[in-house]
PDB file of C-alpha atoms in Angstrom:
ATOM      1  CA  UNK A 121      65.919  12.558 286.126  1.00  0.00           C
ATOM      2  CA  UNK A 122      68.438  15.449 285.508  1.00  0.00           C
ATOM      3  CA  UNK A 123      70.006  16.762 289.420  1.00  0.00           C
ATOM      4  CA  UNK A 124      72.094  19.864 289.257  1.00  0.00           C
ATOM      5  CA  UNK A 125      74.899  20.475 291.428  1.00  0.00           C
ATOM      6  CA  UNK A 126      73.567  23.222 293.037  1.00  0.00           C
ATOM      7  CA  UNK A 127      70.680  21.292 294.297  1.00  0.00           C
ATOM      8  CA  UNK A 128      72.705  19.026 296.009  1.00  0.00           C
ATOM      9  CA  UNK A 129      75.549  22.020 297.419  1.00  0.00           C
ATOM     10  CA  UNK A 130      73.312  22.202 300.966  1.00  0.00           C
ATOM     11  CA  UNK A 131      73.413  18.381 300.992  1.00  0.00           C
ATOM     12  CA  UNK A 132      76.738  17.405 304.136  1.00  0.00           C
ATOM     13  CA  UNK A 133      78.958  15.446 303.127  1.00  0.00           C
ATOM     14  CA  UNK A 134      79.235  13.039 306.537  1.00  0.00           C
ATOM     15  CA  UNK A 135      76.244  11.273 305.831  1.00  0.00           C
ATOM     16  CA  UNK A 136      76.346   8.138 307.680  1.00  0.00           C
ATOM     17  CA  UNK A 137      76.825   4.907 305.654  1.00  0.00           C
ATOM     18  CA  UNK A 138      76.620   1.551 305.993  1.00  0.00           C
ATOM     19  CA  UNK A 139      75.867   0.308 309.538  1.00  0.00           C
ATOM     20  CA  UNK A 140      77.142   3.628 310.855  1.00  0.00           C
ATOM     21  CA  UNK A 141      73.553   5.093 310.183  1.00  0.00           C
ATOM     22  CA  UNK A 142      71.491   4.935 313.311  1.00  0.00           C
ATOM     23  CA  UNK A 143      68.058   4.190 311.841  1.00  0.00           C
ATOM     24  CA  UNK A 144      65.113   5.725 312.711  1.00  0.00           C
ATOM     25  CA  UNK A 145      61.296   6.189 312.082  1.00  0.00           C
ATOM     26  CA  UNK A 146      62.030   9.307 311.370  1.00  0.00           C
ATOM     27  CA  UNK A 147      64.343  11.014 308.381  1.00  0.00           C
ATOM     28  CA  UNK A 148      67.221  13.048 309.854  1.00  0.00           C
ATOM     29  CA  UNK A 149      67.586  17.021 308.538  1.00  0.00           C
ATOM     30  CA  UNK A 150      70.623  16.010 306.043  1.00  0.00           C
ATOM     31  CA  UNK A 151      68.241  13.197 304.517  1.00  0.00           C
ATOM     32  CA  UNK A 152      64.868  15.312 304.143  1.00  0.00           C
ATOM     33  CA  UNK A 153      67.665  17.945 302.178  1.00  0.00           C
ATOM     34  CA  UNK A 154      68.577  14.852 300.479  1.00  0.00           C
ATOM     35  CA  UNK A 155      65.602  13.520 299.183  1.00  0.00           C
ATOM     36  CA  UNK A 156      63.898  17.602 298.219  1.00  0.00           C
ATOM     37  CA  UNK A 157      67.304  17.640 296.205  1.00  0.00           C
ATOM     38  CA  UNK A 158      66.397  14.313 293.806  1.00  0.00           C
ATOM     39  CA  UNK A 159      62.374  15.663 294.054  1.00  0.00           C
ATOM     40  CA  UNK A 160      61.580  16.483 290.002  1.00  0.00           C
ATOM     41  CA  UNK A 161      61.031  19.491 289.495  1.00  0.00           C
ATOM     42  CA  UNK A 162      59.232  19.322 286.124  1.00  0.00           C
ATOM     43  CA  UNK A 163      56.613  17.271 284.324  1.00  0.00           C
ATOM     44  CA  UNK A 164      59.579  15.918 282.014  1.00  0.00           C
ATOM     45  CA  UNK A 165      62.051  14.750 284.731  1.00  0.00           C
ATOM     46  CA  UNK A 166      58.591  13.086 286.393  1.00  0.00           C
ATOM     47  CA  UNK A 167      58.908   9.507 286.275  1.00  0.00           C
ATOM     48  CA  UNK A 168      55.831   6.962 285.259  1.00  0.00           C
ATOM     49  CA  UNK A 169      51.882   7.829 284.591  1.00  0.00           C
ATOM     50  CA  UNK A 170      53.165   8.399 280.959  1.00  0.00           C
ATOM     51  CA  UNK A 171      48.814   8.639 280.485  1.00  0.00           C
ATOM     52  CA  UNK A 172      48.334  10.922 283.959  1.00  0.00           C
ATOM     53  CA  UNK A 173      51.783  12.873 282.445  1.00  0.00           C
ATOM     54  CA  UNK A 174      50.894  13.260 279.167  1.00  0.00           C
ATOM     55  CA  UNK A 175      47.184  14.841 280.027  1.00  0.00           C
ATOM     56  CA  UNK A 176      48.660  16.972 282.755  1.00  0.00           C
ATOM     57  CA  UNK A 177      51.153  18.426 280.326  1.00  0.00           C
ATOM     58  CA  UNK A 178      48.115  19.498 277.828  1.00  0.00           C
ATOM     59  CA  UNK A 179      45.938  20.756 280.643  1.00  0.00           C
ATOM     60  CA  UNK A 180      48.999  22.964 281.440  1.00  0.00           C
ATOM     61  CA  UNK A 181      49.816  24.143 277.969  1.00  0.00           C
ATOM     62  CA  UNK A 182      46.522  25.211 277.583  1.00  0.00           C
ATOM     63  CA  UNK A 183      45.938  26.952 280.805  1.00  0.00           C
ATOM     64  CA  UNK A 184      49.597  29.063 280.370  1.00  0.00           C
ATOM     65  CA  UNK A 185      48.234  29.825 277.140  1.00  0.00           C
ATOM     66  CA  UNK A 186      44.694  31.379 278.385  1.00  0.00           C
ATOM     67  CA  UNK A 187      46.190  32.897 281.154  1.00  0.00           C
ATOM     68  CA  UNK A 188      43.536  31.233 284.078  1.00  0.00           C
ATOM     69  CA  UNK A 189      43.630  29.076 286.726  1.00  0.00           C
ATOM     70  CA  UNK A 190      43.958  25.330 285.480  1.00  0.00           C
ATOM     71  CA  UNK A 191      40.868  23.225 286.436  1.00  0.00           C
ATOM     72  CA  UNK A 192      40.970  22.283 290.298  1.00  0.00           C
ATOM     73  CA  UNK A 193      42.792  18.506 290.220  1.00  0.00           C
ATOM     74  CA  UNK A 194      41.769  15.226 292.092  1.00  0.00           C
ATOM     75  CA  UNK A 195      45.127  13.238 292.802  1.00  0.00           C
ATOM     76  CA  UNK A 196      44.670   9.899 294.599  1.00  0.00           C
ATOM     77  CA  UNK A 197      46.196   6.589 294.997  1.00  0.00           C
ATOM     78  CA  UNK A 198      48.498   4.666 297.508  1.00  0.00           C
ATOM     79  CA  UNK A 199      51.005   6.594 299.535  1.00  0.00           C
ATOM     80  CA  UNK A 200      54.294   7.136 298.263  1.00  0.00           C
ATOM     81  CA  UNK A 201      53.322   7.390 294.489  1.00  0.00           C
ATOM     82  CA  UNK A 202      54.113  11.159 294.333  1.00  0.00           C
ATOM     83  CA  UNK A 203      50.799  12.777 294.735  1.00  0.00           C
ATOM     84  CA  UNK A 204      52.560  15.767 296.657  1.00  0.00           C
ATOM     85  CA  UNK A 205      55.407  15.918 293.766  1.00  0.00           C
ATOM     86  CA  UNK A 206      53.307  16.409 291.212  1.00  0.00           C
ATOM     87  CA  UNK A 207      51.207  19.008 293.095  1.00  0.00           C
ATOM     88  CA  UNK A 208      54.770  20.914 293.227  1.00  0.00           C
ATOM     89  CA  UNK A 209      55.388  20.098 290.005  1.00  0.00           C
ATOM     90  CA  UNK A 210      51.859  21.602 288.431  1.00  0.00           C
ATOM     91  CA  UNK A 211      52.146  24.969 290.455  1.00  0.00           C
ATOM     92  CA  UNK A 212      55.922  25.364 289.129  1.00  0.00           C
ATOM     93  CA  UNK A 213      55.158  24.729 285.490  1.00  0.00           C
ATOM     94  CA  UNK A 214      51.908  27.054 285.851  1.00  0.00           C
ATOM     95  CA  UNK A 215      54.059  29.697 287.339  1.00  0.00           C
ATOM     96  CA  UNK A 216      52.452  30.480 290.159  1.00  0.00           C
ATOM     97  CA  UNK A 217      52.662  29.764 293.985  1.00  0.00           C
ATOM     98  CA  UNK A 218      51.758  26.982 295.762  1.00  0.00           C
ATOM     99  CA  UNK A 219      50.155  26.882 299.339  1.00  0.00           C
ATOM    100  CA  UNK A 220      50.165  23.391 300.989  1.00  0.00           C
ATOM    101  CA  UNK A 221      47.855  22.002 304.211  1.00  0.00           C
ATOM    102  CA  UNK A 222      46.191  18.962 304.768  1.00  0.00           C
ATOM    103  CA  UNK A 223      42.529  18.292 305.601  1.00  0.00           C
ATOM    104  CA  UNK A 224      42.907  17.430 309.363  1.00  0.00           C
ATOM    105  CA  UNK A 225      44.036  20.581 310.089  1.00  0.00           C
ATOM    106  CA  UNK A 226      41.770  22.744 308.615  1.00  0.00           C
ATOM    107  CA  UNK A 227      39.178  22.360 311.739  1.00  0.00           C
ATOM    108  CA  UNK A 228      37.090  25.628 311.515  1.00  0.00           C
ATOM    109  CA  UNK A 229      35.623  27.459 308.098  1.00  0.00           C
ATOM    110  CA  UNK A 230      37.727  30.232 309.204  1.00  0.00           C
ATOM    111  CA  UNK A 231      40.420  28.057 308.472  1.00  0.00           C
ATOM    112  CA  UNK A 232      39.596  27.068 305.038  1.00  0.00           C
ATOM    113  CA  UNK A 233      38.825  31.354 304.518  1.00  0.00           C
ATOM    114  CA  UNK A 234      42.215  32.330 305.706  1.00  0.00           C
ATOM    115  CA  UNK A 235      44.014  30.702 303.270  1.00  0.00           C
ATOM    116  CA  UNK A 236      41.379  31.142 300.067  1.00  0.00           C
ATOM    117  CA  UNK A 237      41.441  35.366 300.807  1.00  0.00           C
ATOM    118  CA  UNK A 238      45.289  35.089 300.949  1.00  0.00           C
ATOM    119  CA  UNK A 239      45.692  33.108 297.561  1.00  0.00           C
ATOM    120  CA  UNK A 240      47.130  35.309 294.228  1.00  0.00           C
ATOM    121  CA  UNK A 241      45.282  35.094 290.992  1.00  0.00           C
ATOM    122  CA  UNK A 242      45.574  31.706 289.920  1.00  0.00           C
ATOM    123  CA  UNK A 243      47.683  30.357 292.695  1.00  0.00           C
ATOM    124  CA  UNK A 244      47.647  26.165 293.525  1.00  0.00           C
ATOM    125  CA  UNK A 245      46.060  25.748 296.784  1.00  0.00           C
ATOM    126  CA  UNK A 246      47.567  21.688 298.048  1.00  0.00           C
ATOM    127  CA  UNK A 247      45.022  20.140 300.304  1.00  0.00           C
ATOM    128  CA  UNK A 248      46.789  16.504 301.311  1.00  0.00           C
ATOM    129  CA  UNK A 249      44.398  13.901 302.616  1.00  0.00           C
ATOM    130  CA  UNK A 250      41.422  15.761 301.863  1.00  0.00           C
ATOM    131  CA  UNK A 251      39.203  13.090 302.644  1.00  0.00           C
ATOM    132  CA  UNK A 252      39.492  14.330 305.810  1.00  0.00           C
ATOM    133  CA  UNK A 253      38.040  18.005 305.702  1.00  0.00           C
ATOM    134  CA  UNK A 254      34.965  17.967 308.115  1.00  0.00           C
ATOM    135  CA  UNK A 255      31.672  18.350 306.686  1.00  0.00           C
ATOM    136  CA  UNK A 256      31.344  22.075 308.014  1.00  0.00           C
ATOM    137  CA  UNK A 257      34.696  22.682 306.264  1.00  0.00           C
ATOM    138  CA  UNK A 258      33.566  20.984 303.142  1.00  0.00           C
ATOM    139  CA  UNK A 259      30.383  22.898 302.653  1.00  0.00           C
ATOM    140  CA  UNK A 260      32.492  26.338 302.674  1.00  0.00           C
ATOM    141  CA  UNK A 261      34.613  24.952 300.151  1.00  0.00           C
ATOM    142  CA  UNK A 262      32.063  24.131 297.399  1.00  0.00           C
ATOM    143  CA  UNK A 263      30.952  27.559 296.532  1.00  0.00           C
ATOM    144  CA  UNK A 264      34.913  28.630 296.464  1.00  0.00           C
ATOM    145  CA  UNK A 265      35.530  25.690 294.012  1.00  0.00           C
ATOM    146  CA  UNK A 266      32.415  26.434 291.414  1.00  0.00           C
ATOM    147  CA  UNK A 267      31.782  30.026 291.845  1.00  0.00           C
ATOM    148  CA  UNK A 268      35.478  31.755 293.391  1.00  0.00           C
ATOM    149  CA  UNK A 269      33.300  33.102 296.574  1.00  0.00           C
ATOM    150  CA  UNK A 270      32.434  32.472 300.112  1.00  0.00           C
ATOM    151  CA  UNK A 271      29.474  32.805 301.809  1.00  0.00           C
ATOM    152  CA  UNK A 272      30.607  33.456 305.577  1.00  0.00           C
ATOM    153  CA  UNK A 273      28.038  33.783 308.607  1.00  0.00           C
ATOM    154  CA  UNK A 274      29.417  36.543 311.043  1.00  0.00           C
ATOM    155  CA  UNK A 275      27.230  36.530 314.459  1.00  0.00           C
ATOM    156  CA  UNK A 276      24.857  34.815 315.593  1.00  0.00           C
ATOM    157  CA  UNK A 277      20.904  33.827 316.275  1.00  0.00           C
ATOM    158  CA  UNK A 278      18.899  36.915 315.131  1.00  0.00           C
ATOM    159  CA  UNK A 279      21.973  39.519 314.800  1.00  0.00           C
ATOM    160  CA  UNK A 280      23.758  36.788 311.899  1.00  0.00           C
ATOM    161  CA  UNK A 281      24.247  38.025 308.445  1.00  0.00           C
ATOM    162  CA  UNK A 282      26.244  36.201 306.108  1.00  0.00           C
ATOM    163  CA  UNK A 283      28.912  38.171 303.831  1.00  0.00           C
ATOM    164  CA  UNK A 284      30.050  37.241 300.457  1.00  0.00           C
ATOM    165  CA  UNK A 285      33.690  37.121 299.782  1.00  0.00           C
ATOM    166  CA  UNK A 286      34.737  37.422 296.193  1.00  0.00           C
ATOM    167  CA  UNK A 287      38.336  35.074 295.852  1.00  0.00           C
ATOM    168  CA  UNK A 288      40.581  35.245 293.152  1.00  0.00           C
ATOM    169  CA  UNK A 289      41.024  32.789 290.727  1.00  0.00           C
ATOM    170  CA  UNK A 290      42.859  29.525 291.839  1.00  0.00           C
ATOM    171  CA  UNK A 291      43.073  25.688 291.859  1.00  0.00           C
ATOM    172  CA  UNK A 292      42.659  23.093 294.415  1.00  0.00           C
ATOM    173  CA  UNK A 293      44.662  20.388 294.025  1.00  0.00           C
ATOM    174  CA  UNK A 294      42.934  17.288 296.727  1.00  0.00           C
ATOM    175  CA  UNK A 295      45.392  14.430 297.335  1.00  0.00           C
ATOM    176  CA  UNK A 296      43.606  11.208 298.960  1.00  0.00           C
ATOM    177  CA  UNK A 297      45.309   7.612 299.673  1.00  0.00           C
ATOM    178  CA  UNK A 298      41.100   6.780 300.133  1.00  0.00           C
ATOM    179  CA  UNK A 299      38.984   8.436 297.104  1.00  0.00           C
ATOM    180  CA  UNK A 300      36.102   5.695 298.649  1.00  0.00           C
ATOM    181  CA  UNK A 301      35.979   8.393 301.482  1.00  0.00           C
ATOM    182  CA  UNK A 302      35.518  11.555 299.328  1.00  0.00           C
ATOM    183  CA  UNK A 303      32.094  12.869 300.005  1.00  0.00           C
ATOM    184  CA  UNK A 304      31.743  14.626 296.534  1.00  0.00           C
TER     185      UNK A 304
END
């Protein structure tokens, strides 16, 4: 893995060491600044799943070179195997921006619609533990993944009308430590 000296400049220098480091469950600001500085940064400085690596890096050669969204991405496996890395990693190699939530927090549809409407053409749209979207949440989200729309109901009992909403072009990327719990 190749680290520049600039990525480390914003690192202090009076890190604790030793048994002068109060531990904690938590990281402290100078070691979250520390480990975002040794983060890769590209597919090549991306350590292990030489298979997973190797496929990514055609999927992205090919979608650079049509000029679309790449194809929305399942990543799953045990915590701590980089899942949220290599989300960063696809949406800087593609180019694009990259918005990051998690599934527990999108609650309401309107959720889930705020971010989809505010996506650029062929941004990466991070969804960590997705196996946790609710159901109501889920169901938006299918005709945004196949079709790029949304199909919102505004109002209620005989005054309701549902409204289309035409997205641009993007790609979910779903990270999931339980792919058992994945409805579809």
């Amino acid at each position: 893995m190749a680290i520049h000296t600039e990525d480390l400049s914003s690192i202090p220098e009076d890190l604790p060491e030793g048994n002068d480091r109060i531990v904690s469950g938590s990281a402290g600001n100078a070691e979250a600044v520390f480990e975002k500085a040794l983060r890769p940064k590209q597919l090549d400085e991306y350590v292990g799943q030489t298979k997973a690596r190797a496929q990514l890096e055609i999927f992205i050669s090919a979608t650079r070179a049509r000029q679309e969204a790449l194809d929305h991405v399942l990543l799953f496996g045990p915590p701590g195997l980089g899942k949220t890395t290599l989300a960063h990693i696809i949406a800087r190699e593609l180019g694009v921006n990259l918005r990051q939530t998690s599934g527990p927090v999108l609650d309401r549809p309107g959720d889930l619609a705020a971010l989809l409407t505010n996506l650029e053409t062929n941004d990466v749209l991070f969804i960590d533990e997705i196996h946790r979207l609710s159901p109501v949440v889920e169901e938006i989200l299918y005709p945004a993944l196949e079709d790029y729309s949304l199909d919102i109901m505004i109002g209620e009992g005989p005054a309701a009308r549902s409204v289309k909403i035409d997205l641009k072009p993007f790609t979910l990327i779903g990270a999931t430590t339980r792919a058992g719990m994945l409805t579809n």
